[in-house]
Amino acid sequence: MRRLVKRPTMKDVARAAGVSPMTVSRAVSGEPGVSPDTAARVEQAIRQLGYQRNDNARNLRQKNLRTSTIGLVVDDLANPFYALMARSVEDEAHRRGFLVLVGSTNDEPRREREVIAAFTARQVDGLILVPTNGGHGFLKQPMEGGTCVVCVDRPAKGLAVDTVTVDNRAGAERAVSHLLGHGHTRIAYLGDRFDIWTQRERHAGYLDALASHGIAEDPALVRHGLRSQSDAAAALAELRALPGPPTALFTTNDLISIGVMDGLGRPDPVALVGFDDFPLADRLSPPLSVVSQDPVALGATAANLLFSRIDGDLSAPRSVVLLTRLIVRGSGSVGGVRG
Amino acid sequence: MRRLVKRPTMKDVARAAGVSPMTVSRAVSGEPGVSPDTAARVEQAIRQLGYQRNDNARNLRQKNLRTSTIGLVVDDLANPFYALMARSVEDEAHRRGFLVLVGSTNDEPRREREVIAAFTARQVDGLILVPTNGGHGFLKQPMEGGTCVVCVDRPAKGLAVDTVTVDNRAGAERAVSHLLGHGHTRIAYLGDRFDIWTQRERHAGYLDALASHGIAEDPALVRHGLRSQSDAAAALAELRALPGPPTALFTTNDLISIGVMDGLGRPDPVALVGFDDFPLADRLSPPLSVVSQDPVALGATAANLLFSRIDGDLSAPRSVVLLTRLIVRGSGSVGGVRG
DNA sequence: CCCCCGTATGGGAACGTTAACAAGCCGCAA
DNA sequence: TTGCGGCTTGTTAACGTTCCCATACGGGGG
């Protein structure tokens, strides 16, 4: 049976080195005012005892209250899009000596609230947040207490903080215009839950494109609330069964694009452009044209904003919009152009 | 310009409610021995001040030293495999009221060491670790101090801790046997760095299969150290240029499989089985047969082991091996069988 | 001889919380 | 009346660290 040895403290190191705890503190933190041979004795005692400083106690006492920890709250960490973002945030944090706590919300306001409360109770210095559709009033107190907040991927309603998004609306507009430019007029919209901000934006872009060609929205061709591949596949089947079926499809995320692919022939006369690039999209038959966004840039931008806030930037909240890119691969393509 | 308000403490709440800090502590922690109307007054003061308990201070003082935080250290959080694992670990932690610190090692022992040191300095209760190939002696002291450790995906050399892996060797053996069963005898091996444990295991399984059919390893057909899609594509080109080119390929991870696909025709006489399933593998041409492992199960199993250790299980270290599944999709397939 | 200054070190208090114990109050039985 | 047990509440000290100030030493200038 394993025996638990009490972790050594500065007091133990001090005793072993024949100095005071204060001197150990100075030596460990690399502060000046410790003579070389004292430092060496302390160093020796530290190695002998296997001492490691307790950073929680340190953070508690320090004047300049910093835990060097940030929280990252995303919709779903298993989603490759957020995984890339998380990795990017982690790299920025690592560069600055910060740690990252992660939490997934599943897009449930209640879980978001729980996760954030647990983070602020640990005195995180900042939060990078993919907000749910719920209210965020509970952030007011922590923010007054000095916790910085940056939203990413979507804005939080009624929360005046730095926000990093992509030009969802313009990207969608470009995608649908591409289809219109190839002569399509009956273009179906297959989207996720309409209460998600990005989905509303993409739908607006879809309407923009139709309007600029003088086409009115046909409600029969618009499907919201598709949560899975099978939802998407079912929606496609319905659309194809219509008296006037669509000749082209606009899908608003990778999951829906993939679900729809399963209902298409190889090749298929129906054209398709989807939001979100993903690996192998260029190897599918037919190859998939996409509106591509860059999760790594999203994460890095959000992290940089957050750290400048943590470093004391008190200017007005900023809103950064990153650009999407239309990658044409399907029929009418000028060749696969991937980064 | 924003003004920072000092966070209220229990003392402030106590003053506002006209009680002692100890009573506030009891009320906040839901301990018994607080009369209902006192509790109500405290509750009222808490809401009025926007008070939130400082869990770091709490953890420092508490006898039963628990930070309710674990660390997850993976190779690369952006890799979908580890992202799924991370999400699974996070869910288990969330169920138990624990938080998760994450860190990526990039498979660099130095970064692994840094990340783990930062985690243990924050007094995490446990670590779930995808170990690099480096030594792990630095874990001895924290473990004696009570930090529990579980390895996942790979074992750590010389570290006696719970370990969760999959049957890499048997899975590889089955994959290569499948190719042998279809009459192939010149089967190439395309693998990642040989200093990664899983790669050595999969190579051993490759040899097992060959040996059971009385075939000797042909060094010309074996490529190690492929780190990217382009490495894999280049290796394939070389192999095809050989005087006696392979008629089948065994690729040891998803990246290599995808890289190799780019060098194959549609269809192609060369058969292919790869390790790791991934989305759309069934939509490729030719469809890809794979050895599939379950990252969600890996993460959940590791988390459950870790939490039982944290709860005081002192029995001998366990080694859990999860099973892989051969999913046949290519030529000779009996149909796409996906979960 | 004294004074002053710079460098190295230590002592006491404090960060925000809780463990351990003590004290006050009530009612009830002896 | 006393004594006792249960309930609520408060007091003191401590967790491991660092801030603030005090002290000791040594040397140079008067």
XYZ file of C-alpha atoms (C1' of nucleotides) in Angstrom:
738
model
C 0.000 0.000 0.000
C 1.269 3.401 -1.017
C 2.185 5.842 1.707
C 1.304 9.455 1.225
C 4.188 11.732 2.097
C 3.158 15.220 3.039
C 4.378 17.605 0.383
C 7.345 19.637 1.579
C 6.760 23.353 2.047
C 9.050 26.336 2.032
C 9.386 25.899 5.762
C 10.804 22.415 5.256
C 13.212 23.637 2.621
C 14.206 26.519 4.883
C 14.970 24.155 7.741
C 17.009 21.861 5.501
C 18.992 24.766 4.083
C 19.404 26.550 7.391
C 17.746 29.751 6.230
C 14.370 31.437 6.698
C 11.307 30.689 4.565
C 11.518 34.216 3.201
C 14.922 33.507 1.730
C 13.608 30.345 0.116
C 10.736 32.332 -1.345
C 13.188 34.810 -2.820
C 15.393 32.085 -4.205
C 12.524 30.139 -5.753
C 11.057 33.215 -7.394
C 14.431 34.336 -8.676
C 14.246 37.631 -6.813
C 17.420 39.614 -6.248
C 19.011 39.913 -2.860
C 20.095 36.319 -2.340
C 23.808 35.609 -2.226
C 25.031 32.972 -4.655
C 26.085 30.463 -2.029
C 22.811 30.801 -0.118
C 20.957 30.262 -3.363
C 23.024 27.145 -3.962
C 22.222 25.750 -0.510
C 18.528 26.381 -1.091
C 18.704 24.804 -4.532
C 20.320 21.763 -2.987
C 17.641 21.452 -0.302
C 14.914 21.793 -2.925
C 16.309 18.954 -4.979
C 16.845 16.789 -1.946
C 13.271 17.213 -0.741
C 11.639 17.296 -4.171
C 10.065 20.602 -3.323
C 7.675 22.361 -5.681
C 6.085 25.694 -4.954
C 2.349 25.719 -4.289
C 1.100 28.210 -6.850
C -2.367 28.345 -5.367
C -1.017 29.645 -2.084
C 1.193 32.015 -4.012
C -1.705 33.420 -6.013
C -3.668 33.905 -2.844
C -1.026 36.030 -1.225
C 0.326 37.974 -4.154
C -0.585 41.594 -4.467
C -0.834 41.624 -8.235
C -3.631 39.088 -8.245
C -2.800 36.773 -11.168
C -3.451 33.113 -11.408
C -1.940 32.817 -14.872
C -4.902 30.665 -15.813
C -7.579 31.317 -18.406
C -10.808 29.473 -19.131
C -11.914 28.350 -22.568
C -15.612 27.635 -22.932
C -16.719 26.153 -26.239
C -19.825 24.514 -27.592
C -18.240 21.078 -27.968
C -14.567 20.324 -27.608
C -14.938 17.174 -29.717
C -15.959 19.252 -32.735
C -12.804 19.509 -34.880
C -13.504 23.174 -35.460
C -13.382 23.980 -31.754
C -10.562 21.530 -31.196
C -8.397 23.498 -33.607
C -9.432 26.710 -31.902
C -8.629 25.262 -28.504
C -5.201 24.153 -29.593
C -4.504 27.599 -30.961
C -5.613 29.234 -27.713
C -3.519 26.804 -25.736
C -0.420 27.645 -27.759
C -0.856 31.365 -27.156
C -1.388 30.717 -23.460
C 1.635 28.448 -23.249
C 3.829 31.097 -24.844
C 2.886 33.436 -22.004
C 3.118 30.918 -19.198
C -0.641 30.605 -18.773
C -2.686 27.452 -18.272
C -6.029 26.704 -19.884
C -9.114 25.263 -18.237
C -11.595 23.909 -20.796
C -15.306 23.292 -20.685
C -18.015 22.365 -23.174
C -21.479 23.857 -22.938
C -23.373 21.648 -25.405
C -25.026 24.934 -26.238
C -26.980 24.689 -22.997
C -27.157 27.997 -21.097
C -27.348 26.157 -17.789
C -24.192 24.195 -18.357
C -22.455 27.317 -19.646
C -23.339 29.044 -16.422
C -22.085 26.185 -14.274
C -18.803 25.947 -16.122
C -18.137 29.670 -15.995
C -19.008 29.830 -12.303
C -16.541 27.049 -11.567
C -13.882 28.884 -13.575
C -14.356 32.237 -11.889
C -14.415 30.554 -8.485
C -10.858 29.483 -9.335
C -10.007 33.105 -10.064
C -9.171 32.696 -13.737
C -7.653 35.851 -15.183
C -9.763 35.652 -18.318
C -12.357 33.735 -20.290
C -12.577 32.925 -23.987
C -16.170 32.136 -24.628
C -18.284 30.704 -27.428
C -21.507 31.996 -25.922
C -24.808 30.154 -25.941
C -28.015 31.905 -26.774
C -28.859 32.482 -23.075
C -28.350 35.635 -21.044
C -24.950 36.557 -19.670
C -25.798 38.850 -16.796
C -23.974 36.532 -14.422
C -20.723 37.693 -15.997
C -21.119 41.231 -14.714
C -19.795 40.631 -11.215
C -16.698 38.636 -12.208
C -15.882 41.231 -14.857
C -16.080 44.030 -12.314
C -13.789 41.925 -10.181
C -11.215 41.944 -12.965
C -11.911 38.802 -14.996
C -11.503 39.657 -18.687
C -13.859 38.153 -21.253
C -13.591 37.710 -25.019
C -16.300 36.143 -27.175
C -15.377 34.100 -30.203
C -17.324 32.602 -33.119
C -20.502 34.414 -31.968
C -21.306 37.567 -30.055
C -23.088 37.377 -26.705
C -26.325 39.318 -26.671
C -26.078 42.402 -24.494
C -22.490 41.805 -23.423
C -20.053 44.587 -24.227
C -16.820 42.657 -24.691
C -14.250 42.031 -27.398
C -15.686 39.701 -29.995
C -14.072 37.761 -32.818
C -16.246 36.327 -35.565
C -16.053 35.616 -39.285
C -18.070 37.317 -42.008
C -20.729 34.639 -42.024
C -23.202 36.728 -43.930
C -20.845 37.811 -46.692
C -19.437 34.305 -46.973
C -22.881 32.823 -47.400
C -23.768 35.523 -49.892
C -20.712 34.703 -51.959
C -21.446 30.982 -51.889
C -25.013 31.399 -53.021
C -24.034 33.984 -55.639
C -21.613 31.433 -57.032
C -24.519 29.051 -57.533
C -26.685 31.807 -59.017
C -23.846 32.673 -61.377
C -23.984 29.134 -62.723
C -27.601 29.632 -63.640
C -29.295 28.038 -60.637
C -32.451 29.735 -59.438
C -34.020 27.074 -57.242
C -31.434 26.941 -54.452
C -32.356 25.162 -51.229
C -31.106 26.274 -47.799
C -30.283 23.515 -45.304
C -29.401 24.948 -41.905
C -28.896 24.131 -38.249
C -30.938 25.606 -35.368
C -32.054 29.117 -36.189
C -31.421 30.311 -32.617
C -27.672 30.023 -33.260
C -26.306 33.387 -34.323
C -24.026 32.082 -37.070
C -26.969 30.277 -38.651
C -29.090 33.410 -38.714
C -26.210 35.300 -40.329
C -25.699 32.660 -42.974
C -29.387 32.601 -43.724
C -29.328 36.379 -44.127
C -26.460 36.042 -46.587
C -28.478 33.460 -48.509
C -31.338 35.954 -48.767
C -28.933 38.751 -49.756
C -27.712 36.756 -52.710
C -31.210 35.804 -53.836
C -32.384 39.412 -53.516
C -29.515 40.755 -55.570
C -30.713 38.493 -58.385
C -34.307 39.551 -57.874
C -35.349 36.148 -56.547
C -37.792 35.831 -53.658
C -37.287 33.276 -50.894
C -39.255 30.085 -51.483
C -40.201 28.804 -48.009
C -40.538 25.278 -49.350
C -36.807 25.262 -50.104
C -35.662 26.406 -46.658
C -35.005 23.941 -43.828
C -33.847 24.969 -40.364
C -32.988 22.935 -37.279
C -30.951 20.129 -38.865
C -28.853 18.774 -35.979
C -27.236 15.721 -37.524
C -26.174 14.012 -40.703
C -29.364 11.982 -40.757
C -31.515 15.092 -40.283
C -29.757 16.546 -43.302
C -30.156 13.409 -45.372
C -33.868 13.295 -44.571
C -34.316 16.956 -45.466
C -32.625 16.376 -48.807
C -34.931 13.459 -49.571
C -37.946 15.656 -48.869
C -36.629 18.436 -51.063
C -36.008 16.106 -53.968
C -39.565 14.827 -53.692
C -41.023 18.302 -54.176
C -42.943 19.074 -57.356
C -40.335 21.725 -58.170
C -37.139 20.318 -56.633
C -34.056 22.475 -56.107
C -31.236 22.384 -58.635
C -28.656 23.502 -56.080
C -28.112 23.315 -52.311
C -26.511 25.606 -49.748
C -25.598 23.788 -46.529
C -24.578 25.824 -43.476
C -22.122 23.566 -41.722
C -19.868 20.571 -42.264
C -22.177 18.067 -40.607
C -25.049 19.010 -42.878
C -22.806 18.970 -45.944
C -21.680 15.456 -45.154
C -25.204 14.278 -44.432
C -26.375 15.648 -47.740
C -23.517 14.016 -49.655
C -24.931 10.622 -48.748
C -28.091 11.423 -50.679
C -26.292 12.593 -53.805
C -25.242 10.453 -56.708
C -21.677 10.362 -58.007
C -21.842 12.612 -59.892
C -25.175 14.319 -59.383
C -26.824 17.123 -61.382
C -27.677 18.966 -58.157
C -24.943 21.474 -57.241
C -23.768 21.970 -53.672
C -21.823 24.564 -51.728
C -21.348 24.191 -47.980
C -20.101 26.263 -45.081
C -16.936 24.953 -43.349
C -14.058 23.191 -44.984
C -12.962 19.813 -43.653
C -10.312 17.232 -44.513
C -11.027 15.193 -47.612
C -13.725 17.549 -48.887
C -11.632 17.637 -52.059
C -11.567 13.842 -52.337
C -15.328 13.390 -52.322
C -17.315 12.680 -55.402
C -18.466 15.146 -56.432
C -15.760 17.315 -54.828
C -17.315 19.788 -52.438
C -17.072 23.575 -52.820
C -16.999 25.295 -49.463
C -16.883 28.562 -47.595
C -13.823 28.067 -45.454
C -13.134 29.736 -42.111
C -9.950 29.504 -40.097
C -10.446 28.276 -36.534
C -6.760 28.660 -35.726
C -6.874 32.350 -36.590
C -10.080 32.749 -34.600
C -8.487 31.226 -31.525
C -5.228 33.109 -31.848
C -6.975 36.433 -32.389
C -9.255 35.911 -29.415
C -6.324 34.895 -27.242
C -4.289 37.931 -28.242
C -7.187 40.234 -27.476
C -7.684 38.559 -24.125
C -4.062 38.798 -23.111
C -3.871 42.454 -24.011
C -6.877 43.000 -21.735
C -5.223 40.994 -18.993
C -2.149 43.163 -19.468
C -4.282 46.176 -18.647
C -5.765 47.424 -21.915
C -8.881 49.336 -20.850
C -9.968 50.727 -24.208
C -13.470 50.238 -25.582
C -14.489 46.723 -26.616
C -13.396 45.789 -30.093
C -15.136 43.656 -32.677
C -12.913 41.757 -35.086
C -14.341 40.104 -38.182
C -12.123 37.616 -39.985
C -12.653 36.807 -43.631
C -13.954 33.578 -45.093
C -12.771 32.163 -48.368
C -14.840 30.513 -51.082
C -13.071 27.394 -52.311
C -14.521 26.199 -55.591
C -14.086 22.512 -56.254
C -17.311 21.197 -57.783
C -18.599 21.563 -61.317
C -17.653 24.962 -62.664
C -14.495 24.736 -60.586
C -11.244 26.197 -61.776
C -9.305 23.519 -59.899
C -8.854 22.540 -56.286
C -7.229 25.413 -54.450
C -6.310 24.348 -50.942
C -3.908 25.999 -48.500
C -12.366 53.812 -18.025
C -13.449 50.739 -16.099
C -12.994 50.712 -12.354
C -11.920 47.540 -10.694
C -14.017 46.746 -7.667
C -12.275 44.599 -5.114
C -13.980 41.250 -4.981
C -16.058 40.895 -1.838
C -14.891 38.286 0.683
C -16.679 36.335 3.340
C -15.776 39.079 5.752
C -17.701 41.602 3.646
C -20.687 39.299 3.404
C -20.511 38.697 7.149
C -20.526 42.405 7.870
C -23.470 43.002 5.535
C -25.445 40.149 7.070
C -24.497 40.933 10.643
C -22.941 37.537 11.339
C -19.440 36.076 11.622
C -17.418 34.886 8.625
C -17.662 31.370 9.974
C -21.413 31.438 9.657
C -21.102 32.653 6.082
C -18.695 29.827 5.377
C -21.174 27.320 6.736
C -24.041 28.828 4.781
C -22.114 28.931 1.500
C -20.943 25.349 1.856
C -24.404 24.148 2.798
C -23.212 22.784 6.115
C -25.761 22.056 8.811
C -26.096 24.193 11.917
C -27.300 27.408 10.328
C -30.806 28.536 11.218
C -33.100 29.157 8.270
C -33.466 32.879 8.835
C -29.726 33.399 9.302
C -29.166 31.505 6.078
C -31.682 33.772 4.368
C -29.913 36.920 5.593
C -26.585 35.569 4.368
C -28.120 34.604 1.042
C -29.465 38.128 0.711
C -26.101 39.708 1.465
C -24.397 37.399 -1.037
C -26.744 38.422 -3.812
C -26.469 42.072 -2.924
C -22.672 42.038 -3.013
C -22.343 39.553 -5.884
C -20.151 37.385 -3.707
C -18.519 34.216 -4.980
C -16.363 31.945 -2.879
C -12.650 31.858 -3.667
C -12.055 28.169 -4.231
C -8.297 28.551 -4.288
C -8.277 29.866 -0.748
C -10.684 27.128 0.190
C -8.496 24.409 -1.255
C -5.525 25.817 0.579
C -7.189 25.594 3.943
C -9.175 22.401 3.634
C -7.950 19.352 5.448
C -8.966 16.855 2.808
C -6.683 18.398 0.225
C -8.784 18.387 -2.967
C -8.708 20.933 -5.704
C -11.341 19.103 -7.769
C -9.168 19.747 -10.788
C -7.456 17.239 -13.055
C -4.928 17.742 -15.817
C -5.189 16.225 -19.263
C -1.957 16.043 -21.209
C -2.212 14.895 -24.811
C 0.016 14.855 -27.828
C -2.026 17.405 -29.777
C -5.442 18.669 -28.786
C -6.204 19.635 -32.397
C -5.987 16.007 -33.474
C -9.621 14.821 -33.715
C -8.686 11.602 -31.983
C -7.457 13.403 -28.876
C -10.222 15.974 -29.129
C -12.801 13.211 -28.797
C -10.847 11.754 -25.907
C -10.647 15.155 -24.235
C -14.349 15.712 -24.543
C -15.019 12.331 -23.029
C -12.681 13.051 -20.116
C -14.288 16.432 -19.623
C -17.753 14.890 -19.435
C -16.667 12.424 -16.768
C -15.015 15.224 -14.828
C -18.050 17.466 -15.139
C -20.285 14.708 -13.782
C -18.164 14.665 -10.641
C -17.773 18.407 -10.271
C -14.157 18.426 -11.442
C -12.483 20.865 -13.821
C -9.999 19.957 -16.528
C -6.750 21.702 -17.353
C -5.481 20.742 -20.817
C -2.063 20.809 -22.379
C -0.478 19.546 -25.590
C 3.028 18.133 -25.625
C 3.698 17.972 -29.380
C 5.386 14.753 -28.370
C 8.266 16.778 -26.958
C 9.488 15.496 -23.571
C 10.531 18.991 -22.568
C 7.153 20.508 -23.166
C 5.505 17.554 -21.458
C 7.612 18.219 -18.415
C 6.807 21.922 -18.369
C 3.094 21.321 -18.696
C 2.993 18.683 -15.985
C 5.067 20.840 -13.635
C 2.647 23.727 -14.098
C -0.254 21.390 -13.409
C 1.183 19.888 -10.252
C 2.165 23.353 -9.013
C -1.583 24.056 -9.094
C -2.131 20.958 -6.989
C -4.213 19.006 -9.477
C -5.711 15.894 -7.941
C -4.825 13.757 -10.927
C -3.306 13.575 -14.389
C -4.460 11.776 -17.510
C -1.416 11.493 -19.666
C -0.562 10.499 -23.218
C 3.108 10.080 -22.415
C 5.950 11.040 -24.718
C 8.885 8.775 -25.215
C 10.965 10.613 -22.600
C 11.612 9.628 -19.000
C 9.002 10.242 -16.333
C 11.043 10.281 -13.157
C 9.863 13.789 -12.435
C 6.442 12.312 -11.687
C 7.692 10.433 -8.636
C 7.561 13.315 -6.188
C 4.074 14.557 -7.126
C 2.762 10.996 -6.989
C 4.161 10.523 -3.504
C 2.451 13.767 -2.655
C -0.872 12.285 -3.672
C -1.300 13.249 -7.335
C -2.806 10.273 -9.169
C -1.675 9.442 -12.690
C -3.240 7.383 -15.466
C -1.646 6.824 -18.864
C -3.780 6.523 -21.952
C -3.116 5.509 -25.567
C 0.450 4.496 -24.668
C 2.258 3.260 -21.582
C 5.017 5.320 -20.007
C 8.301 3.461 -19.813
C 9.181 2.591 -16.234
C 6.136 4.191 -14.697
C 3.934 1.894 -12.642
C 0.515 3.459 -13.130
C -2.873 2.508 -14.535
C -2.710 2.401 -18.305
C -5.419 2.238 -20.950
C -4.484 1.260 -24.488
C -5.982 -0.571 -27.421
C -4.795 -3.873 -28.883
C -2.637 -2.205 -31.485
C -0.686 -5.330 -32.269
C -3.672 -7.623 -32.685
C -5.508 -4.993 -34.691
C -2.608 -4.601 -37.077
C -2.269 -8.335 -37.346
C -5.918 -8.662 -38.309
C -5.664 -5.894 -40.889
C -2.632 -7.403 -42.586
C -4.103 -10.898 -42.387
C -7.129 -9.572 -44.207
C -4.873 -8.457 -47.040
C -2.991 -11.761 -46.999
C -6.328 -13.568 -47.136
C -7.062 -11.781 -50.390
C -3.905 -13.200 -51.898
C -1.541 -10.286 -51.396
C 2.021 -11.181 -50.515
C 3.884 -7.963 -51.221
C 2.356 -5.759 -48.532
C 4.064 -2.458 -47.751
C 4.152 -0.928 -44.267
C 3.850 2.872 -44.050
C 4.311 4.085 -40.487
C 4.948 7.119 -38.343
C 7.990 7.593 -36.081
C 9.207 4.286 -34.736
C 9.927 5.775 -31.308
C 6.183 6.047 -30.711
C 4.970 3.001 -28.834
C 1.784 2.503 -30.825
C 3.794 2.462 -34.034
C 6.128 -0.225 -32.748
C 3.151 -2.317 -31.706
C 1.469 -1.961 -35.069
C 4.678 -2.881 -36.824
C 4.943 -5.962 -34.619
C 1.407 -6.928 -35.618
C 2.358 -6.493 -39.265
C 5.253 -8.884 -38.753
C 3.027 -11.343 -36.855
C 0.667 -11.573 -39.806
C 3.449 -12.010 -42.319
C 5.101 -14.648 -40.165
C 1.903 -16.659 -39.788
C 1.821 -16.913 -43.573
C 5.476 -17.818 -43.723
C 6.472 -14.531 -45.326
C 9.655 -12.740 -44.336
C 9.804 -8.988 -43.905
C 11.053 -7.201 -46.999
C 12.929 -4.106 -45.748
C 12.342 -2.358 -49.058
C 8.613 -2.361 -48.382
C 8.813 -0.867 -44.881
C 8.800 2.910 -44.302
C 8.990 4.496 -40.867
C 8.946 8.125 -39.778
C 6.186 9.480 -42.010
C 5.012 12.629 -40.208
C 2.608 14.144 -42.712
C 0.354 13.517 -45.658
C 3.062 14.599 -48.052
C 5.620 12.283 -46.426
C 3.167 9.465 -46.980
C 2.479 10.446 -50.584
C 6.209 10.582 -51.301
C 6.781 7.188 -49.705
C 4.030 5.691 -51.828
C 5.573 7.103 -54.985
C 8.897 5.532 -54.086
C 7.286 2.186 -53.373
C 5.463 2.154 -56.682
C 8.717 2.854 -58.477
C 10.367 -0.251 -57.036
C 11.214 -3.123 -59.372
C 8.817 -5.326 -57.359
C 6.180 -2.872 -56.180
C 3.709 -3.764 -53.399
C 0.240 -4.977 -54.296
C -1.214 -3.849 -50.966
C -0.525 -1.216 -48.298
C -0.879 -1.107 -44.546
C -0.904 2.462 -43.181
C -0.606 3.017 -39.450
C -2.620 6.171 -38.865
C -5.258 8.358 -40.436
C -2.862 11.018 -41.667
C -0.815 8.480 -43.566
C -3.914 6.819 -44.968
C -5.141 10.132 -46.328
C -1.758 11.027 -47.744
C -1.560 7.715 -49.520
C -5.049 8.076 -50.967
C -3.850 11.020 -52.992
C -1.428 8.809 -54.839
C -3.994 6.136 -55.630
C -6.196 6.018 -58.684
C -9.964 5.690 -58.479
C -10.157 2.772 -58.424
C -6.648 1.383 -58.033
C -5.417 -2.198 -58.158
C -3.357 -1.635 -55.004
C -5.331 -2.613 -51.877
C -5.205 -0.523 -48.697
C -6.049 -0.998 -45.033
C -5.328 1.763 -42.527
C -5.281 2.234 -38.790
C -7.832 4.719 -37.391
C -11.277 5.357 -38.721
C -12.292 8.903 -39.628
C -15.367 10.637 -41.021
C -15.961 10.085 -44.730
C -13.568 7.144 -44.937
C -16.541 5.291 -46.406
C -17.155 8.002 -49.020
C -13.689 7.866 -50.524
C -12.916 6.180 -53.768
C -11.869 3.523 -53.286
C -13.617 3.249 -49.879
C -11.092 2.708 -47.131
C -10.986 -0.342 -44.880
C -9.749 0.525 -41.415
C -8.832 -0.726 -37.981
C -11.050 1.416 -35.802
C -10.390 2.399 -32.209
C -12.734 4.277 -29.909
C -11.242 7.452 -28.413
C -14.372 8.159 -26.385
C -14.082 4.810 -24.647
C -10.365 5.380 -24.073
C -11.022 8.714 -22.410
C -13.944 7.517 -20.330
C -12.055 4.440 -19.142
C -9.009 6.467 -18.197
C -11.141 9.010 -16.372
C -12.982 6.338 -14.431
C -9.718 4.734 -13.397
C -8.344 8.091 -12.343
C -11.354 9.037 -10.279
C -11.382 5.727 -8.482
C -7.729 6.394 -7.566
C -8.616 9.889 -6.426
C -11.358 8.348 -4.318
C -8.723 6.336 -2.533
C -8.268 3.091 -4.467
C -4.763 1.936 -3.541
C -4.701 -1.425 -5.296
C -1.949 -2.411 -7.723
C -1.808 -0.544 -11.049
C -4.111 -1.943 -13.668
C -3.622 -2.239 -17.402
C -6.749 -2.074 -19.543
C -6.656 -3.020 -23.214
C -9.647 -2.025 -25.326
C -10.449 -3.840 -28.540
C -10.126 -2.513 -32.054
C -12.485 -3.411 -34.847
C -11.657 -4.189 -38.472
C -14.094 -2.413 -40.737
C -13.960 -3.801 -44.245
C -15.025 -1.406 -46.971
C -12.656 -1.800 -49.904
C -12.598 -4.496 -52.566
C -13.544 -7.815 -51.011
C -15.818 -5.913 -48.695
C -19.127 -7.294 -47.517
C -20.545 -3.793 -47.295
C -19.910 -0.677 -45.268
C -20.441 -1.490 -41.610
C -20.330 1.696 -39.558
C -21.656 2.312 -36.079
C 35.395 57.256 16.625
C 30.636 57.927 14.364
C 27.402 58.025 10.581
C 25.463 56.572 6.418
C 24.471 53.496 2.802
C 23.944 49.202 0.273
C 23.360 44.317 0.464
C 21.731 40.012 2.666
C 18.525 38.061 5.765
C 14.717 37.452 9.009
C 10.163 38.332 11.688
C 5.443 39.335 11.712
C 1.317 39.950 9.384
C -1.772 39.116 5.872
C -4.263 36.860 1.575
C -9.550 34.185 2.052
C -10.939 30.334 3.793
C -12.101 26.394 7.181
C -10.920 22.911 11.368
C -11.324 22.688 16.012
C -13.038 24.122 19.885
C -15.635 27.162 23.020
C -19.653 29.635 24.370
C -24.344 30.958 24.634
C -29.098 29.704 24.554
C -33.083 26.822 25.040
C -35.799 23.317 27.263
C -36.355 19.330 30.029
C -35.446 15.863 33.601
C -33.738 15.100 38.170
C -32.200 24.756 41.727
C -28.675 22.182 38.979
C -27.130 19.506 35.119
C -27.130 17.949 30.597
C -27.740 17.603 25.681
C -28.791 19.741 21.356
C -28.688 23.578 18.455
C -26.669 27.878 16.757
C -22.976 31.022 16.646
C -18.407 32.948 17.394
C -13.145 32.841 18.287
C -8.638 31.363 17.294
C -5.379 29.441 14.560
C -3.778 27.525 10.566
C -3.094 26.273 5.253
C 1.667 28.020 2.181
C 3.015 31.869 0.447
C 4.673 36.878 -0.079
C 4.562 41.990 1.403
C 6.434 45.226 4.456
C 9.530 46.521 7.545
C 13.364 45.737 10.683
C 17.918 44.109 11.535
C 22.782 42.796 10.857
C 26.899 43.280 8.484
C 30.694 45.548 6.105
C 33.019 49.374 4.182
C 34.019 54.205 3.018
C 34.115 59.117 4.328
C 34.324 62.470 7.796
